[in-house]
């Protein structure tokens, strides 16, 4: 079972500290699984940690989180080489792909070297739900604001462009991101941008934004549009997702 149409869940959340594990899947990860429509078997989720250099300690934590959640997790590593013989087949066999945050610039470069950008597009078109947090959100859009190049935020404009918008993540917790997104939209560096506070996700069917959802009450999503030489921001109230057990 895969989603009935191409589906992306782009987020600034999805993880929290667990009661018995270092990481627990929060409501946004569970919602990605729900969007896939899987039923009657354990969901298959692929964890992609390229943006943090396939750090083995975090792969272990995600594997434990998947065990607790009742998911079958397959990690996809590209360092020092792909850890599976058939990368495309492994990706297409999933219900959900969850992409970890980190350096979106490095993620894009490494994915392109290995052809994973093309594989992800085929998976998206086939109904595998593409999802992730931070860098794992920006990658699906035209670009956004990133600290990939150093502590000072800079624009990135060469993301995968499955979604024809800019993307702003950690909109409420990193004070530099909101003004930079506004600047980039106002001067035309980015198109209309879709942004998320921490704990919020955006659901796309095809390239249409259909819903904002949140695992944290009181958080928001935002659309930043260009009007003349200025940026105008509109808040979207997200739907609160069911709380997952600790």
PDB file of C-alpha atoms in Angstrom:
ATOM      1  CA  UNK A   1       0.000   0.000   0.000  1.00  0.00           C
ATOM      2  CA  UNK A   2       1.246   3.480  -0.898  1.00  0.00           C
ATOM      3  CA  UNK A   3      -0.381   6.895  -0.814  1.00  0.00           C
ATOM      4  CA  UNK A   4      -3.016   7.419  -3.501  1.00  0.00           C
ATOM      5  CA  UNK A   5      -1.093  10.371  -4.956  1.00  0.00           C
ATOM      6  CA  UNK A   6       2.350  11.944  -4.514  1.00  0.00           C
ATOM      7  CA  UNK A   7       2.571  13.015  -0.865  1.00  0.00           C
ATOM      8  CA  UNK A   8       5.100  15.022   1.143  1.00  0.00           C
ATOM      9  CA  UNK A   9       5.058  15.867   4.844  1.00  0.00           C
ATOM     10  CA  UNK A  10       7.602  18.654   5.433  1.00  0.00           C
ATOM     11  CA  UNK A  11       8.272  19.383   9.107  1.00  0.00           C
ATOM     12  CA  UNK A  12      10.159  21.123  11.865  1.00  0.00           C
ATOM     13  CA  UNK A  13       9.588  18.257  14.284  1.00  0.00           C
ATOM     14  CA  UNK A  14       8.872  14.563  14.658  1.00  0.00           C
ATOM     15  CA  UNK A  15      11.243  13.499  17.455  1.00  0.00           C
ATOM     16  CA  UNK A  16      11.369  13.888  21.229  1.00  0.00           C
ATOM     17  CA  UNK A  17      13.102  12.275  24.177  1.00  0.00           C
ATOM     18  CA  UNK A  18      11.442   8.980  25.092  1.00  0.00           C
ATOM     19  CA  UNK A  19      10.721   7.397  28.427  1.00  0.00           C
ATOM     20  CA  UNK A  20      12.960   4.382  27.793  1.00  0.00           C
ATOM     21  CA  UNK A  21      14.789   5.501  24.655  1.00  0.00           C
ATOM     22  CA  UNK A  22      16.886   8.522  23.745  1.00  0.00           C
ATOM     23  CA  UNK A  23      14.552   9.295  20.816  1.00  0.00           C
ATOM     24  CA  UNK A  24      10.842   8.628  20.369  1.00  0.00           C
ATOM     25  CA  UNK A  25       8.838   9.198  17.206  1.00  0.00           C
ATOM     26  CA  UNK A  26       6.405  11.998  17.903  1.00  0.00           C
ATOM     27  CA  UNK A  27       3.067  12.612  16.210  1.00  0.00           C
ATOM     28  CA  UNK A  28       4.463  13.941  12.939  1.00  0.00           C
ATOM     29  CA  UNK A  29       6.298  10.696  12.145  1.00  0.00           C
ATOM     30  CA  UNK A  30       3.166   8.722  12.991  1.00  0.00           C
ATOM     31  CA  UNK A  31       1.169  11.050  10.734  1.00  0.00           C
ATOM     32  CA  UNK A  32       3.545  10.340   7.846  1.00  0.00           C
ATOM     33  CA  UNK A  33       2.775   6.650   8.317  1.00  0.00           C
ATOM     34  CA  UNK A  34      -0.962   7.399   8.418  1.00  0.00           C
ATOM     35  CA  UNK A  35      -0.669   9.333   5.148  1.00  0.00           C
ATOM     36  CA  UNK A  36       0.807   6.253   3.467  1.00  0.00           C
ATOM     37  CA  UNK A  37      -2.434   4.351   4.053  1.00  0.00           C
ATOM     38  CA  UNK A  38      -0.630   1.205   5.244  1.00  0.00           C
ATOM     39  CA  UNK A  39      -2.754  -1.261   7.197  1.00  0.00           C
ATOM     40  CA  UNK A  40      -2.726  -4.944   8.060  1.00  0.00           C
ATOM     41  CA  UNK A  41       1.062  -5.131   8.530  1.00  0.00           C
ATOM     42  CA  UNK A  42       3.923  -3.298  10.175  1.00  0.00           C
ATOM     43  CA  UNK A  43       4.706  -0.013   8.390  1.00  0.00           C
ATOM     44  CA  UNK A  44       8.002   0.145   6.516  1.00  0.00           C
ATOM     45  CA  UNK A  45       9.932   3.359   7.088  1.00  0.00           C
ATOM     46  CA  UNK A  46      13.302   4.299   5.652  1.00  0.00           C
ATOM     47  CA  UNK A  47      15.551   6.555   7.720  1.00  0.00           C
ATOM     48  CA  UNK A  48      17.958   8.706   5.693  1.00  0.00           C
ATOM     49  CA  UNK A  49      20.683  10.397   7.754  1.00  0.00           C
ATOM     50  CA  UNK A  50      22.807  11.884   4.958  1.00  0.00           C
ATOM     51  CA  UNK A  51      22.553  15.406   6.393  1.00  0.00           C
ATOM     52  CA  UNK A  52      24.385  14.320   9.569  1.00  0.00           C
ATOM     53  CA  UNK A  53      26.903  12.159   7.730  1.00  0.00           C
ATOM     54  CA  UNK A  54      25.026   8.903   8.440  1.00  0.00           C
ATOM     55  CA  UNK A  55      26.002   9.185  12.124  1.00  0.00           C
ATOM     56  CA  UNK A  56      25.771   5.628  13.448  1.00  0.00           C
ATOM     57  CA  UNK A  57      24.721   6.625  16.968  1.00  0.00           C
ATOM     58  CA  UNK A  58      21.650   8.413  15.615  1.00  0.00           C
ATOM     59  CA  UNK A  59      20.776   5.538  13.296  1.00  0.00           C
ATOM     60  CA  UNK A  60      20.760   3.334  16.405  1.00  0.00           C
ATOM     61  CA  UNK A  61      18.459   5.769  18.199  1.00  0.00           C
ATOM     62  CA  UNK A  62      16.066   5.879  15.252  1.00  0.00           C
ATOM     63  CA  UNK A  63      16.048   2.096  15.043  1.00  0.00           C
ATOM     64  CA  UNK A  64      15.068   1.931  18.728  1.00  0.00           C
ATOM     65  CA  UNK A  65      12.358   4.533  18.180  1.00  0.00           C
ATOM     66  CA  UNK A  66      10.972   2.465  15.298  1.00  0.00           C
ATOM     67  CA  UNK A  67      10.969  -0.707  17.428  1.00  0.00           C
ATOM     68  CA  UNK A  68       8.966   1.045  20.130  1.00  0.00           C
ATOM     69  CA  UNK A  69       6.546   2.477  17.558  1.00  0.00           C
ATOM     70  CA  UNK A  70       5.993  -0.907  15.883  1.00  0.00           C
ATOM     71  CA  UNK A  71       7.610   0.080  12.581  1.00  0.00           C
ATOM     72  CA  UNK A  72      10.125  -1.821  10.458  1.00  0.00           C
ATOM     73  CA  UNK A  73      12.972   0.635   9.862  1.00  0.00           C
ATOM     74  CA  UNK A  74      15.560   0.423   7.094  1.00  0.00           C
ATOM     75  CA  UNK A  75      18.466   2.879   7.307  1.00  0.00           C
ATOM     76  CA  UNK A  76      19.879   4.151   4.026  1.00  0.00           C
ATOM     77  CA  UNK A  77      23.561   5.049   4.378  1.00  0.00           C
ATOM     78  CA  UNK A  78      25.642   6.610   1.629  1.00  0.00           C
ATOM     79  CA  UNK A  79      28.885   6.853   3.690  1.00  0.00           C
ATOM     80  CA  UNK A  80      31.355   5.363   2.952  1.00  0.00           C
ATOM     81  CA  UNK A  81      29.271   3.674   0.253  1.00  0.00           C
ATOM     82  CA  UNK A  82      25.585   2.743  -0.133  1.00  0.00           C
ATOM     83  CA  UNK A  83      24.677   0.070   2.404  1.00  0.00           C
ATOM     84  CA  UNK A  84      22.270  -1.702   0.013  1.00  0.00           C
ATOM     85  CA  UNK A  85      22.896  -3.181  -3.437  1.00  0.00           C
ATOM     86  CA  UNK A  86      19.738  -1.750  -5.006  1.00  0.00           C
ATOM     87  CA  UNK A  87      19.129   1.753  -3.654  1.00  0.00           C
ATOM     88  CA  UNK A  88      16.125   2.453  -5.860  1.00  0.00           C
ATOM     89  CA  UNK A  89      14.491  -0.868  -5.036  1.00  0.00           C
ATOM     90  CA  UNK A  90      15.040  -0.318  -1.315  1.00  0.00           C
ATOM     91  CA  UNK A  91      13.482   3.148  -1.431  1.00  0.00           C
ATOM     92  CA  UNK A  92      10.502   2.074  -3.527  1.00  0.00           C
ATOM     93  CA  UNK A  93       9.816  -0.774  -1.091  1.00  0.00           C
ATOM     94  CA  UNK A  94       9.024   1.684   1.721  1.00  0.00           C
ATOM     95  CA  UNK A  95       5.782   3.227   2.909  1.00  0.00           C
ATOM     96  CA  UNK A  96       7.558   6.320   4.258  1.00  0.00           C
ATOM     97  CA  UNK A  97      10.960   7.939   3.820  1.00  0.00           C
ATOM     98  CA  UNK A  98      12.029  10.066   6.809  1.00  0.00           C
ATOM     99  CA  UNK A  99      14.989  12.395   6.163  1.00  0.00           C
ATOM    100  CA  UNK A 100      16.953  13.668   9.155  1.00  0.00           C
ATOM    101  CA  UNK A 101      18.044  17.274   9.629  1.00  0.00           C
ATOM    102  CA  UNK A 102      21.595  18.588   9.416  1.00  0.00           C
ATOM    103  CA  UNK A 103      23.340  20.100   6.398  1.00  0.00           C
ATOM    104  CA  UNK A 104      20.918  20.404   3.483  1.00  0.00           C
ATOM    105  CA  UNK A 105      23.769  21.587   1.216  1.00  0.00           C
ATOM    106  CA  UNK A 106      25.780  18.435   1.888  1.00  0.00           C
ATOM    107  CA  UNK A 107      22.663  16.260   1.598  1.00  0.00           C
ATOM    108  CA  UNK A 108      21.885  17.626  -1.872  1.00  0.00           C
ATOM    109  CA  UNK A 109      25.454  17.196  -3.102  1.00  0.00           C
ATOM    110  CA  UNK A 110      25.756  13.610  -1.892  1.00  0.00           C
ATOM    111  CA  UNK A 111      22.286  12.621  -3.138  1.00  0.00           C
ATOM    112  CA  UNK A 112      23.098  13.951  -6.599  1.00  0.00           C
ATOM    113  CA  UNK A 113      26.415  12.095  -6.776  1.00  0.00           C
ATOM    114  CA  UNK A 114      24.558   8.839  -6.076  1.00  0.00           C
ATOM    115  CA  UNK A 115      21.475   9.628  -8.193  1.00  0.00           C
ATOM    116  CA  UNK A 116      19.290   9.579  -5.089  1.00  0.00           C
ATOM    117  CA  UNK A 117      17.598  12.807  -6.202  1.00  0.00           C
ATOM    118  CA  UNK A 118      16.142  10.938  -9.185  1.00  0.00           C
ATOM    119  CA  UNK A 119      15.252   7.915  -7.048  1.00  0.00           C
ATOM    120  CA  UNK A 120      13.356  10.127  -4.597  1.00  0.00           C
ATOM    121  CA  UNK A 121      11.337  11.668  -7.423  1.00  0.00           C
ATOM    122  CA  UNK A 122      10.374   8.214  -8.684  1.00  0.00           C
ATOM    123  CA  UNK A 123       9.412   7.172  -5.151  1.00  0.00           C
ATOM    124  CA  UNK A 124       7.310  10.323  -4.714  1.00  0.00           C
ATOM    125  CA  UNK A 125       5.519   9.709  -7.995  1.00  0.00           C
ATOM    126  CA  UNK A 126       4.931   6.070  -6.972  1.00  0.00           C
ATOM    127  CA  UNK A 127       3.194   7.076  -3.713  1.00  0.00           C
ATOM    128  CA  UNK A 128       5.960   6.581  -1.147  1.00  0.00           C
ATOM    129  CA  UNK A 129       5.394   9.336   1.430  1.00  0.00           C
ATOM    130  CA  UNK A 130       8.433  11.626   1.522  1.00  0.00           C
ATOM    131  CA  UNK A 131       8.947  13.345   4.849  1.00  0.00           C
ATOM    132  CA  UNK A 132      11.554  14.711   7.188  1.00  0.00           C
ATOM    133  CA  UNK A 133      12.668  17.462   9.527  1.00  0.00           C
ATOM    134  CA  UNK A 134      14.657  20.668   8.911  1.00  0.00           C
ATOM    135  CA  UNK A 135      17.124  19.788   6.114  1.00  0.00           C
ATOM    136  CA  UNK A 136      14.776  16.850   5.510  1.00  0.00           C
ATOM    137  CA  UNK A 137      12.049  19.411   4.860  1.00  0.00           C
ATOM    138  CA  UNK A 138      13.931  22.052   2.840  1.00  0.00           C
ATOM    139  CA  UNK A 139      15.271  19.442   0.413  1.00  0.00           C
ATOM    140  CA  UNK A 140      11.844  18.872  -1.206  1.00  0.00           C
ATOM    141  CA  UNK A 141      11.361  22.588  -2.011  1.00  0.00           C
ATOM    142  CA  UNK A 142      13.191  25.074  -4.238  1.00  0.00           C
ATOM    143  CA  UNK A 143      15.245  26.211  -1.268  1.00  0.00           C
ATOM    144  CA  UNK A 144      15.246  28.071   2.007  1.00  0.00           C
ATOM    145  CA  UNK A 145      17.450  29.457   4.761  1.00  0.00           C
ATOM    146  CA  UNK A 146      20.268  27.231   5.987  1.00  0.00           C
ATOM    147  CA  UNK A 147      23.222  27.164   8.368  1.00  0.00           C
ATOM    148  CA  UNK A 148      24.950  24.576   6.148  1.00  0.00           C
ATOM    149  CA  UNK A 149      27.778  27.009   5.376  1.00  0.00           C
ATOM    150  CA  UNK A 150      28.406  28.371   8.881  1.00  0.00           C
ATOM    151  CA  UNK A 151      26.665  29.967  11.860  1.00  0.00           C
ATOM    152  CA  UNK A 152      25.371  32.859   9.748  1.00  0.00           C
ATOM    153  CA  UNK A 153      22.253  31.814   7.862  1.00  0.00           C
ATOM    154  CA  UNK A 154      22.479  31.873   4.075  1.00  0.00           C
ATOM    155  CA  UNK A 155      20.068  31.101   1.234  1.00  0.00           C
ATOM    156  CA  UNK A 156      20.063  27.813  -0.600  1.00  0.00           C
ATOM    157  CA  UNK A 157      18.251  27.785  -3.937  1.00  0.00           C
ATOM    158  CA  UNK A 158      19.223  24.495  -5.602  1.00  0.00           C
ATOM    159  CA  UNK A 159      17.077  22.028  -3.669  1.00  0.00           C
ATOM    160  CA  UNK A 160      15.088  19.294  -5.421  1.00  0.00           C
ATOM    161  CA  UNK A 161      12.105  21.501  -6.372  1.00  0.00           C
ATOM    162  CA  UNK A 162       9.513  18.760  -6.120  1.00  0.00           C
ATOM    163  CA  UNK A 163       7.481  21.527  -4.459  1.00  0.00           C
ATOM    164  CA  UNK A 164       7.582  24.936  -6.234  1.00  0.00           C
ATOM    165  CA  UNK A 165       7.983  27.021  -3.062  1.00  0.00           C
ATOM    166  CA  UNK A 166      10.599  28.211  -0.635  1.00  0.00           C
ATOM    167  CA  UNK A 167      10.660  26.618   2.816  1.00  0.00           C
ATOM    168  CA  UNK A 168      11.377  28.067   6.233  1.00  0.00           C
ATOM    169  CA  UNK A 169      12.036  25.708   9.155  1.00  0.00           C
ATOM    170  CA  UNK A 170      12.469  26.345  12.899  1.00  0.00           C
ATOM    171  CA  UNK A 171      10.578  29.558  12.270  1.00  0.00           C
ATOM    172  CA  UNK A 172       9.965  30.345  15.947  1.00  0.00           C
ATOM    173  CA  UNK A 173      13.136  28.977  17.557  1.00  0.00           C
ATOM    174  CA  UNK A 174      15.915  30.439  15.377  1.00  0.00           C
ATOM    175  CA  UNK A 175      15.485  34.194  15.383  1.00  0.00           C
ATOM    176  CA  UNK A 176      17.378  34.740  12.135  1.00  0.00           C
ATOM    177  CA  UNK A 177      15.228  32.540   9.930  1.00  0.00           C
ATOM    178  CA  UNK A 178      12.045  34.611   9.710  1.00  0.00           C
ATOM    179  CA  UNK A 179      13.744  37.866   8.608  1.00  0.00           C
ATOM    180  CA  UNK A 180      15.941  36.050   6.098  1.00  0.00           C
ATOM    181  CA  UNK A 181      12.977  34.232   4.543  1.00  0.00           C
ATOM    182  CA  UNK A 182      11.146  37.572   4.279  1.00  0.00           C
ATOM    183  CA  UNK A 183      14.191  39.142   2.602  1.00  0.00           C
ATOM    184  CA  UNK A 184      14.618  36.258   0.149  1.00  0.00           C
ATOM    185  CA  UNK A 185      10.950  36.329  -0.860  1.00  0.00           C
ATOM    186  CA  UNK A 186      10.883  40.145  -1.099  1.00  0.00           C
ATOM    187  CA  UNK A 187      13.898  40.289  -3.432  1.00  0.00           C
ATOM    188  CA  UNK A 188      12.779  37.320  -5.541  1.00  0.00           C
ATOM    189  CA  UNK A 189      15.562  34.945  -4.511  1.00  0.00           C
ATOM    190  CA  UNK A 190      12.847  32.532  -3.346  1.00  0.00           C
ATOM    191  CA  UNK A 191       9.266  32.181  -4.532  1.00  0.00           C
ATOM    192  CA  UNK A 192       6.348  32.156  -2.095  1.00  0.00           C
ATOM    193  CA  UNK A 193       7.617  30.332   0.987  1.00  0.00           C
ATOM    194  CA  UNK A 194       5.875  27.899   3.320  1.00  0.00           C
ATOM    195  CA  UNK A 195       7.240  27.961   6.874  1.00  0.00           C
ATOM    196  CA  UNK A 196       6.841  25.961  10.080  1.00  0.00           C
ATOM    197  CA  UNK A 197       7.333  26.583  13.777  1.00  0.00           C
ATOM    198  CA  UNK A 198       8.982  23.756  15.708  1.00  0.00           C
ATOM    199  CA  UNK A 199       6.556  20.834  15.978  1.00  0.00           C
ATOM    200  CA  UNK A 200       4.580  21.749  12.845  1.00  0.00           C
ATOM    201  CA  UNK A 201       4.298  19.920   9.527  1.00  0.00           C
ATOM    202  CA  UNK A 202       2.884  20.733   6.097  1.00  0.00           C
ATOM    203  CA  UNK A 203       1.036  18.110   4.046  1.00  0.00           C
ATOM    204  CA  UNK A 204       1.212  18.262   0.247  1.00  0.00           C
ATOM    205  CA  UNK A 205      -0.772  16.198  -2.227  1.00  0.00           C
ATOM    206  CA  UNK A 206       1.044  16.589  -5.488  1.00  0.00           C
ATOM    207  CA  UNK A 207       2.326  20.150  -5.233  1.00  0.00           C
ATOM    208  CA  UNK A 208      -0.729  21.515  -3.405  1.00  0.00           C
ATOM    209  CA  UNK A 209      -0.531  22.406   0.288  1.00  0.00           C
ATOM    210  CA  UNK A 210      -3.613  20.722   1.743  1.00  0.00           C
ATOM    211  CA  UNK A 211      -3.113  20.950   5.513  1.00  0.00           C
ATOM    212  CA  UNK A 212      -0.894  22.119   8.343  1.00  0.00           C
ATOM    213  CA  UNK A 213      -0.623  19.812  11.374  1.00  0.00           C
ATOM    214  CA  UNK A 214       1.150  20.081  14.703  1.00  0.00           C
ATOM    215  CA  UNK A 215       2.324  17.915  17.582  1.00  0.00           C
ATOM    216  CA  UNK A 216       2.715  20.995  19.838  1.00  0.00           C
ATOM    217  CA  UNK A 217      -0.272  23.179  20.800  1.00  0.00           C
ATOM    218  CA  UNK A 218      -0.065  26.871  19.966  1.00  0.00           C
ATOM    219  CA  UNK A 219       2.449  26.560  17.127  1.00  0.00           C
ATOM    220  CA  UNK A 220       1.841  27.890  13.632  1.00  0.00           C
ATOM    221  CA  UNK A 221       2.535  27.556   9.931  1.00  0.00           C
ATOM    222  CA  UNK A 222       3.013  30.517   7.607  1.00  0.00           C
ATOM    223  CA  UNK A 223       2.854  31.509   3.951  1.00  0.00           C
ATOM    224  CA  UNK A 224       5.222  34.323   2.990  1.00  0.00           C
ATOM    225  CA  UNK A 225       4.306  36.039  -0.289  1.00  0.00           C
ATOM    226  CA  UNK A 226       5.818  38.859  -2.300  1.00  0.00           C
ATOM    227  CA  UNK A 227       3.765  42.032  -2.729  1.00  0.00           C
ATOM    228  CA  UNK A 228       5.649  44.644  -4.684  1.00  0.00           C
ATOM    229  CA  UNK A 229       9.083  44.875  -3.100  1.00  0.00           C
ATOM    230  CA  UNK A 230       7.931  43.577   0.278  1.00  0.00           C
ATOM    231  CA  UNK A 231       7.107  40.225   1.851  1.00  0.00           C
ATOM    232  CA  UNK A 232       3.730  39.648   3.468  1.00  0.00           C
ATOM    233  CA  UNK A 233       3.168  36.821   5.944  1.00  0.00           C
ATOM    234  CA  UNK A 234      -0.078  34.921   6.509  1.00  0.00           C
ATOM    235  CA  UNK A 235      -0.475  32.510   9.432  1.00  0.00           C
ATOM    236  CA  UNK A 236      -2.129  29.108   9.004  1.00  0.00           C
ATOM    237  CA  UNK A 237      -3.564  27.476  12.105  1.00  0.00           C
ATOM    238  CA  UNK A 238      -2.480  23.820  12.124  1.00  0.00           C
ATOM    239  CA  UNK A 239      -4.634  20.900  13.215  1.00  0.00           C
ATOM    240  CA  UNK A 240      -3.445  19.296  16.450  1.00  0.00           C
ATOM    241  CA  UNK A 241      -2.447  15.675  15.924  1.00  0.00           C
ATOM    242  CA  UNK A 242      -3.188  12.977  18.527  1.00  0.00           C
ATOM    243  CA  UNK A 243      -0.524  12.764  21.212  1.00  0.00           C
ATOM    244  CA  UNK A 244       1.710   9.696  20.991  1.00  0.00           C
ATOM    245  CA  UNK A 245       2.608   7.783  24.162  1.00  0.00           C
ATOM    246  CA  UNK A 246       5.996   8.365  25.773  1.00  0.00           C
TER     247      UNK A 246
END
